[in-house]
Coordinates of C-alpha atoms in Angstrom, one line a residue:
X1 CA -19.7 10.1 14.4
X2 CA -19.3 13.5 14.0
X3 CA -16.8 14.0 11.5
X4 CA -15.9 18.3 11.1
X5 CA -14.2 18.1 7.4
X6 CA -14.8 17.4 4.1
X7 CA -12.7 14.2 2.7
X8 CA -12.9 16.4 0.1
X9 CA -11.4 19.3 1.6
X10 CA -8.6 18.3 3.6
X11 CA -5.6 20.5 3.7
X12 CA -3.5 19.2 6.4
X13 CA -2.1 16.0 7.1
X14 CA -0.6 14.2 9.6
X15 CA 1.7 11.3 9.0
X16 CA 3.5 9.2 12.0
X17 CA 6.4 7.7 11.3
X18 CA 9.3 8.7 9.0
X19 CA 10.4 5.3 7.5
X20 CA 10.0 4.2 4.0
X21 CA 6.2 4.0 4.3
X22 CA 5.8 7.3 6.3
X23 CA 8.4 9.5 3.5
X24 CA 6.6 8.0 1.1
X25 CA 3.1 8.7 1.9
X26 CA 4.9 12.6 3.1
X27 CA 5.8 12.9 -0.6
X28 CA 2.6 11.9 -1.9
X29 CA 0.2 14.4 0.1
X30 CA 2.7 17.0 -0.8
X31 CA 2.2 16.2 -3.9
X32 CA -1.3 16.5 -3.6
X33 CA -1.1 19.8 -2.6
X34 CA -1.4 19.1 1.2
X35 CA 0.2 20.7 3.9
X36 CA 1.8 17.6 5.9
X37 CA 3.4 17.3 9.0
X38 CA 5.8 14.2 9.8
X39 CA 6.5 12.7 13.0
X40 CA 9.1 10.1 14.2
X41 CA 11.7 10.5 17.1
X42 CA 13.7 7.8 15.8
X43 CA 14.6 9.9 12.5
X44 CA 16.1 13.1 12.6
X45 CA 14.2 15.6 10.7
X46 CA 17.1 16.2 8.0
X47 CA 17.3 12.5 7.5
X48 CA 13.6 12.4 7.5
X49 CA 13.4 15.6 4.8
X50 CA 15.8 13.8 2.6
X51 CA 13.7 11.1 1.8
X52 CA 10.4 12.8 1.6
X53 CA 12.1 15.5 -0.9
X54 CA 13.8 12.2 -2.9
X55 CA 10.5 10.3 -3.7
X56 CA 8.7 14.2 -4.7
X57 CA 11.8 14.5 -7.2
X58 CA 10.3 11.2 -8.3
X59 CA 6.8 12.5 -8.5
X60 CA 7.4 15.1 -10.4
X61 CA 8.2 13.7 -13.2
X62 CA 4.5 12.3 -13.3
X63 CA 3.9 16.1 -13.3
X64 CA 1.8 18.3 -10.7
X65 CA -2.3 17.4 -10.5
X66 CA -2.2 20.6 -8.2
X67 CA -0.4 23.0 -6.5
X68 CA 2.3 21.4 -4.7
X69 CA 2.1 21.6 -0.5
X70 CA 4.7 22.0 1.7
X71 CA 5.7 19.3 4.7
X72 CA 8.1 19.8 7.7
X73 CA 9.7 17.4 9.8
X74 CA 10.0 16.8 13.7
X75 CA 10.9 14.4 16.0
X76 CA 8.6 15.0 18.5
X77 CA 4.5 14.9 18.3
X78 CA 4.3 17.9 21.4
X79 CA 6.2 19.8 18.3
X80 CA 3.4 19.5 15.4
X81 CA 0.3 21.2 15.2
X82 CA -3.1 18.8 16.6
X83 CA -5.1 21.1 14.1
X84 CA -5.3 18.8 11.0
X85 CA -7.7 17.1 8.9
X86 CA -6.3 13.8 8.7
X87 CA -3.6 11.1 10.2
X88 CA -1.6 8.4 8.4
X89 CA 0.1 6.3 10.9
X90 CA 3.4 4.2 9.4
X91 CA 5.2 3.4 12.2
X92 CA 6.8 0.1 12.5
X93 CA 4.4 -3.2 12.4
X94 CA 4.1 -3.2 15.8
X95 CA 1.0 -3.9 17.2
X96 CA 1.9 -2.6 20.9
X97 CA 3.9 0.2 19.5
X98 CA 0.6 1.5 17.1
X99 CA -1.4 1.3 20.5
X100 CA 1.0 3.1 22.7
X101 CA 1.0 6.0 19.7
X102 CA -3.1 5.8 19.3
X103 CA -3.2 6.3 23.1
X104 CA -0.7 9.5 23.0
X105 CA -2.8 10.7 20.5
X106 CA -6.6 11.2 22.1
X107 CA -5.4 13.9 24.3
X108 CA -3.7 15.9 21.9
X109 CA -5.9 15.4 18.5
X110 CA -9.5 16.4 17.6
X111 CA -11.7 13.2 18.6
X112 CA -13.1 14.0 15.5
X113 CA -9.9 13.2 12.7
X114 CA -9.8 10.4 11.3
X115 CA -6.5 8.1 11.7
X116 CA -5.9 5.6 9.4
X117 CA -3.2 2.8 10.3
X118 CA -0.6 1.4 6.9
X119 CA -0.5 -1.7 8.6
X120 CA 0.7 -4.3 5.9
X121 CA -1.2 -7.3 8.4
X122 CA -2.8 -6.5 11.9
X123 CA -6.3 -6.3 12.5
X124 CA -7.8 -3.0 13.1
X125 CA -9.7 -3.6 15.8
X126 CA -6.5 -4.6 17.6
X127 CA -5.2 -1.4 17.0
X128 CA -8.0 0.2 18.0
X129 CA -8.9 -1.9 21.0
X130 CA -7.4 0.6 23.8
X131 CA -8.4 3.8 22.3
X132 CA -11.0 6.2 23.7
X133 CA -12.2 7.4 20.0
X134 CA -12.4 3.8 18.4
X135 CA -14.8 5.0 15.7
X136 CA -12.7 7.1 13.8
X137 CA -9.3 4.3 14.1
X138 CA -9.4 2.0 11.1
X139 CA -6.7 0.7 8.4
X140 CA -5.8 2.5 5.5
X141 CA -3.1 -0.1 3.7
X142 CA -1.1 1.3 0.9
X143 CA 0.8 -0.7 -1.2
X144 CA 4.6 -0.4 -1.5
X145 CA 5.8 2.2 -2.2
X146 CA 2.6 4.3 -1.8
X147 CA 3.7 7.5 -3.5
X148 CA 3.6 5.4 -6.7
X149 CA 1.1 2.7 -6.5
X150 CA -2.5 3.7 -6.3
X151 CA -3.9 0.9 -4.2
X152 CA -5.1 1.4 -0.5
X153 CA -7.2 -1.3 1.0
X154 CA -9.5 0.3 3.9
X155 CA -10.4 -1.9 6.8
X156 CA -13.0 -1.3 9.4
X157 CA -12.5 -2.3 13.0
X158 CA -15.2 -3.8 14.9
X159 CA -15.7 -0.6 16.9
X160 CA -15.1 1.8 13.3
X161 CA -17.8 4.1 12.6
X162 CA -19.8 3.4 9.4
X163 CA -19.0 7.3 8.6
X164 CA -15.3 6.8 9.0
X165 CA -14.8 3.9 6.4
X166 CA -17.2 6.3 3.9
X167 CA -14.9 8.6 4.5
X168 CA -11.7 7.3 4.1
X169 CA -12.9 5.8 0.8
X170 CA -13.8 9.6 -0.5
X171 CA -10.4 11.1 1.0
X172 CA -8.2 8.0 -0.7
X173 CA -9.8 8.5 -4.0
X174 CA -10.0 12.6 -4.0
X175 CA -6.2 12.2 -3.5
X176 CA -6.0 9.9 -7.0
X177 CA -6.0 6.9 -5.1
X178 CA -7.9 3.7 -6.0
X179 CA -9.1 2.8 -2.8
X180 CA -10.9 -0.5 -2.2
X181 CA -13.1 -1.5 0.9
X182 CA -12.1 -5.3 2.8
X183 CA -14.7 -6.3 3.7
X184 CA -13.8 -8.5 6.4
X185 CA -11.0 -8.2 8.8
X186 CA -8.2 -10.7 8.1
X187 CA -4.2 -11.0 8.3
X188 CA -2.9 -9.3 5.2
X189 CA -6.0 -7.6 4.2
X190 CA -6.6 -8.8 0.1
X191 CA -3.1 -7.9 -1.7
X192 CA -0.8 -9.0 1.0
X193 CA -2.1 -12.4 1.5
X194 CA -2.3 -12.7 -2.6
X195 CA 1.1 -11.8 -2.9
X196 CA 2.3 -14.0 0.0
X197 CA 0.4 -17.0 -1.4
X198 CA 2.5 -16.5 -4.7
X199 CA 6.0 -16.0 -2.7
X200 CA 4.9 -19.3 -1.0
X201 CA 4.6 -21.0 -4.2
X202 CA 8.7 -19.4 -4.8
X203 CA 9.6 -20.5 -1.9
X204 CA 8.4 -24.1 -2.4
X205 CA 9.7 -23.9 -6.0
X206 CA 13.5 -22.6 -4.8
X207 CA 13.5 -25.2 -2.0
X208 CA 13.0 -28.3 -3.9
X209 CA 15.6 -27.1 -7.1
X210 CA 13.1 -26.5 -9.8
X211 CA 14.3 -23.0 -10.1
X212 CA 16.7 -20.4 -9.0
X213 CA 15.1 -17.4 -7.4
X214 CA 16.1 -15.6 -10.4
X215 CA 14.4 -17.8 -12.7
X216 CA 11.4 -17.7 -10.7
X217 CA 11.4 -13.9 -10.6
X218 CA 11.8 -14.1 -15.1
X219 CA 8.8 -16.6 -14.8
X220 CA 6.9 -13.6 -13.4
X221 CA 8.0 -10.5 -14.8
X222 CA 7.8 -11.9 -18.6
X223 CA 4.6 -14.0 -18.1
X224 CA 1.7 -13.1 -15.9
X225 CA 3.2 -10.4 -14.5
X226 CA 2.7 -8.5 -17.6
X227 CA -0.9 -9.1 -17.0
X228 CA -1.3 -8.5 -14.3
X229 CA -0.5 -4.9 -14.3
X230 CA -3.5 -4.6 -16.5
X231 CA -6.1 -7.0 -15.0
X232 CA -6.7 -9.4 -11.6
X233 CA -6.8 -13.4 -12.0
X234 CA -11.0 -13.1 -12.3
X235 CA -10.8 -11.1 -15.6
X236 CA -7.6 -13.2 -17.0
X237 CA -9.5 -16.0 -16.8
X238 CA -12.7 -14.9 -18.4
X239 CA -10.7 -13.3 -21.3
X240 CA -9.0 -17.3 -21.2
X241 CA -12.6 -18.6 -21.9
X242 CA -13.3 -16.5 -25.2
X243 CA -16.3 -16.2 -26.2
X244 CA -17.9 -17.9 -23.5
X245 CA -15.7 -16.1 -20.7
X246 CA -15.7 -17.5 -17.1
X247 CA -18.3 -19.8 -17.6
X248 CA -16.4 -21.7 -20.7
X249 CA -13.2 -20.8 -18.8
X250 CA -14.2 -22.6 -15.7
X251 CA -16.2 -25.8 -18.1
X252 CA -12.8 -26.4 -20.3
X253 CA -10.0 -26.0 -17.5
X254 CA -11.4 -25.3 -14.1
X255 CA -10.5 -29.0 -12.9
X256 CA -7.5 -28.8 -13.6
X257 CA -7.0 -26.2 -10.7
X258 CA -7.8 -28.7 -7.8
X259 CA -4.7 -31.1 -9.4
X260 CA -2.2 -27.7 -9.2
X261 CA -3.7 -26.6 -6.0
X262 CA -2.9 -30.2 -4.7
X263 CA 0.3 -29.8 -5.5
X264 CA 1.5 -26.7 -4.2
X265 CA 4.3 -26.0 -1.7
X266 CA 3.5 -25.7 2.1
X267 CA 7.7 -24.8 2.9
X268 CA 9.1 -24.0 6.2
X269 CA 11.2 -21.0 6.1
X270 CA 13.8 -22.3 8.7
X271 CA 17.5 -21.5 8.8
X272 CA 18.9 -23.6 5.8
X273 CA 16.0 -22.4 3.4
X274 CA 16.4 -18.7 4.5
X275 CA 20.1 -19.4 3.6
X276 CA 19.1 -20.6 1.0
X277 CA 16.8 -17.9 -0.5
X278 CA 19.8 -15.4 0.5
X279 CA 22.5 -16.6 -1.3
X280 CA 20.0 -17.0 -4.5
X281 CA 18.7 -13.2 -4.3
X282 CA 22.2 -12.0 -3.6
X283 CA 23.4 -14.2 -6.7
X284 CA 20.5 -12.9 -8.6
X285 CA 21.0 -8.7 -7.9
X286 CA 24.1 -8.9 -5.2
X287 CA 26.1 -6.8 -7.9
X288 CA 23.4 -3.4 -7.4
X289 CA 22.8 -1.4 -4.2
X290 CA 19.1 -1.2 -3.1
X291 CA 19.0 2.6 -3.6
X292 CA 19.8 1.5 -7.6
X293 CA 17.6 -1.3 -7.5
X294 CA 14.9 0.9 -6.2
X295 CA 15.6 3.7 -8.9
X296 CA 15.2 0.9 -11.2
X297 CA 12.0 0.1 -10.1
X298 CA 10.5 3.3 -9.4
X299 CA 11.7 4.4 -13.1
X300 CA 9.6 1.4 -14.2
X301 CA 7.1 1.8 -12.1
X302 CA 6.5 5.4 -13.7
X303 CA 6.3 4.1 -17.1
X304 CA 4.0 1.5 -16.1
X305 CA 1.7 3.5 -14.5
X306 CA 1.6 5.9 -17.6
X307 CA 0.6 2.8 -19.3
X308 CA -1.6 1.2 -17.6
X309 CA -3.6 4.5 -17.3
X310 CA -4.0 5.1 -20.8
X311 CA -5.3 1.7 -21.7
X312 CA -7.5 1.4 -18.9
X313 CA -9.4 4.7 -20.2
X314 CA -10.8 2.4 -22.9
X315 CA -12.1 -0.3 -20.6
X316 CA -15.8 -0.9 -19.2
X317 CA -14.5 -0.2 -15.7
X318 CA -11.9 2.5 -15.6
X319 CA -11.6 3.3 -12.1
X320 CA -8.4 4.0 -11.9
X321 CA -7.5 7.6 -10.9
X322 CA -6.2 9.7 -13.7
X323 CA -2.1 11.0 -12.7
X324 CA -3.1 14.6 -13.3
X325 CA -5.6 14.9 -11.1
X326 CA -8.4 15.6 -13.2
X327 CA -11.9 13.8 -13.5

């Protein structure tokens, strides 16, 4: 596959869809220092601006790794120039609606740009199956919201150029990403399907009255989930085995796994449990309005990531992008 630019050099973006996914990832290359174009005809442009000039308020408080770009809004893809470097679809997770957009696209962009797909869980060859320029479709998962967390899980389709997954790995990371390669398609990708299996587990735990979703939620935030923002469930349980890591780890306490794993909740999520899960959440936070909730969080967030950069400097495998742009 003939691929014309640099990941390296990319200046202008593309991102499809103005939700929270596409404002956020608008904000981000902005930030960057790319020029971006956003698309959506469901969103007007001024509601679309709004949000994309709300999360770079939040960004800038990390401070600028480089000269800050400009974006503009449209509702209309006739109305945005076909001459840039890259495209980040976030439209809805629809796998009709990604196809009908992929197919609009091959007569008006370069057969050459490379379009990566946020998909949270279809498979990329799916959304790829109906397009005339297959190679250069594959999945570029951030997680939520992407102006803030690093991660982005790339996914090949069956018909995605070897070149194009190199490059999207490059691009990702030149942009302070940490961008990791799945290896194999699957529903969910790596993260999604991690974090489902753990809001299975809450599920299963709300349902049967051993704890409030609250209660559930302090479970995570003041136990593990303090780790976890500094390491995966590989490295917490070879820093569990001490001196002999995994291997003691796995020798002392691995059997006891099996026993949990045998015991863990397969719930439905029918009517009376989603009731059920509803009234607990809204008991739990009911009293705040998303848009504080998620000021709360992105506050946090912030702080986190400060953190977690600074100690992960000192570790054997620092790879996680430094905020200001620098290497």
């Amino acid at each position: 596959m003939n691929i014309l630019v640099d990941p390296k050099q990319v200046k202008r973006a593309l991102v499809l869809g103005a939700g929270t996914i596409g404002a956020s990832w608008a904000a981000y290359f902005t930030w960057r220092g790319l020029q971006v174009q956003m698309v959506d005809p469901h969103v007007s442009p001024k509601v679309a601006g709004t949000a994309v000039t709300r999360n770079l308020a939040v960004l800038r408080h990390l401070g600028s790794p480089t000269r800050e770009g400009r974006y503009q809004c449209t509702s209309r893809l006739e109305a945005a120039n076909p001459k840039v470097d890259f495209v980040q679809e976030a439209i809805a997770e629809d796998l009709a609606a990604k196809q009908r957009l992929l197919a609009q696209l091959e007569s008006w962009l370069n057969p050459s740009t490379i379009v990566c797909s946020s998909t949270s869980a279809l498979l990329p060859s799916d959304i790829q199956a109906n397009c005339q320029y297959p190679e250069r479709v594959l999945v570029g998962h951030p997680f939520n919201p992407p102006h803030l967390l690093p991660l982005v899980e790339v996914v090949a389709g069956c018909r995605t150029a070897p070149e194009a997954v190199t490059w999207a790995l490059q691009f990702y990371q030149h942009v302070g990403k940490h961008a990791i390669r799945v290896k194999k398609e699957v529903k969910g990708h790596i993260a999604n399907r991690l974090t489902s299996a753990l809001f299975r587990e809450a599920v299963h735990l709300l349902s049967e009255g051993i704890a409030t979703a609250e209660e559930v939620d302090a479970a995570v935030t003041y136990g593990p989930g303090l780790r976890w923002a500094l390491m995966g469930p590989f490295l917490t349980y070879h820093l569990a085995g001490g001196a002999a890591g995994i291997e003691g780890y796995l020798a002392h306490l691995g059997d006891s796994h099996p026993a949990r794993w045998a015991q863990l909740g397969t719930p439905r999520l029918d009517a009376e449990i989603r009731e059920t899960i509803i009234r607990n959440v809204l008991q739990a936070y009911g009293d705040q309005s998303g848009a504080a909730l998620s000021r709360h969080r992105d506050r946090g967030l912030m702080d986190l990531l400060r953190l977690q950069h600074a100690h992960r400097q000192a570790w054997p495998a620092a790879s996680t992008p430094p905020l200001d742009g620098k290497s």
